[in-house]
Amino acid sequence: MLSHEYDDFDEQKAPARKRRRKVRFDDELQPQRSGRLTEDARQRLANLREDALTAEAELPPGADRWSTWADGEQGPHPRPDWLITDLAAVDTELGVLKTGKEADVHLIERTIPDTDRSCVLAAKRYRSNEHRMFHRDAGYLEGRRVRESRQMRAMVNRTSFGRNLLAEQWSVAEFAALTRLWSLGAPVPYPAQRNGTELLLEFIDDGAGGAAPRLAQLRPDADELANLWEQLTGTLELLAMEGLTHGDLSAYNVLVQDGHLLLIDLPQVVDVVANPRGPEFLARDVANIAAWFASRGLPDRFADPVALTERLLHTAGM
Ligand SMILES: Nc1ncnc2c1ncn2[C@@H]1O[C@H](COP(=O)(O)OP(=O)(O)O)[C@@H](O)[C@H]1O
Ligand SMILES: [Mg+2]
């Protein structure tokens, strides 16, 4: 009777869970205290252990992990040609782009070993540390309903459980926002994937291996400034057509690549219609960014925040 039980166990669990990397064997095929493994089960366990060891040993020198492509949420179709989706690819950390209170952005390279194929990705990792304060949480929580009130209470009271939930929710929210906006054709980095609190994004580069500058770092001449304002208002119109506004728009959350503007940092994207403070958030976004353009010399007749806010609210159907 005992050996019959083990045979069942083998067939149902062991083959399905056998994977090339990160093979888990601790909780599989455990002999029960009262019995012994059948010969087959013993062999299978030995194979699993061996696989796990070889998988570790196989990681090519310099690589930090296997590609996480198979493990998380994946980006929208059509997938860009440059994106490496091969499961045999490995990730190597190239360095830190920026550390912040709420997230760190790292640069990673995903390579297929023994080929010349690779792509560079920005890895945005949300933090769930003790001292972080999400200045954006209040508005965010107001606008959305969390299904379980226990979760809501944990987040509002900032228990460690709640902080972890928040960090992961931010990555879920940003991935969803980027996916939606990218699919609409809005200028945002391609969201390649999400795993837990980590987002992998198209790296917006400066053509020389570095990151593209933030709008705040630029001193555009009058024509460039007018052109960037044109691009910005067009993008805000596109968001407004979907009933959305960025929610934390500033010259620090806009990148400029080869004269083209892209919006980044979108976890708190606001539904202008459903969120009770939606119109207020939209007005604040416009005021912030218009102030930057005005400070760089864009004439008032262009950078008129009140008129633009009205126009966008109208587009959003308010
Ligand atoms: N996809 C990207 N490509 C290039 N640089 C990026 C990318 N995403 C973020 N960065 C850089 O990292 C900084 C922080 O990213 P951001 O999303 O604004 O996070 P936060 O402001 O919450 O720390 C940005 O200002 C930008 O310089
Ligand atoms: Mg930012």
Coordinates of C-alpha atoms in Angstrom, one line a residue, residues 36 52 59 69 71 89 160 209 252 254 276 305:
R36 CA 11.2 4.4 2.0
A52 CA 19.9 21.6 -9.9
L59 CA 25.4 29.8 -15.7
W69 CA 11.3 35.9 -19.3
D71 CA 8.5 33.6 -14.9
A89 CA 19.4 33.9 -22.3
S160 CA 5.4 45.4 6.7
G209 CA 25.7 53.9 -24.2
Y252 CA 12.1 64.7 -14.3
V254 CA 10.1 63.0 -19.2
P276 CA -12.7 61.9 -7.4
P305 CA -1.9 76.0 -18.1

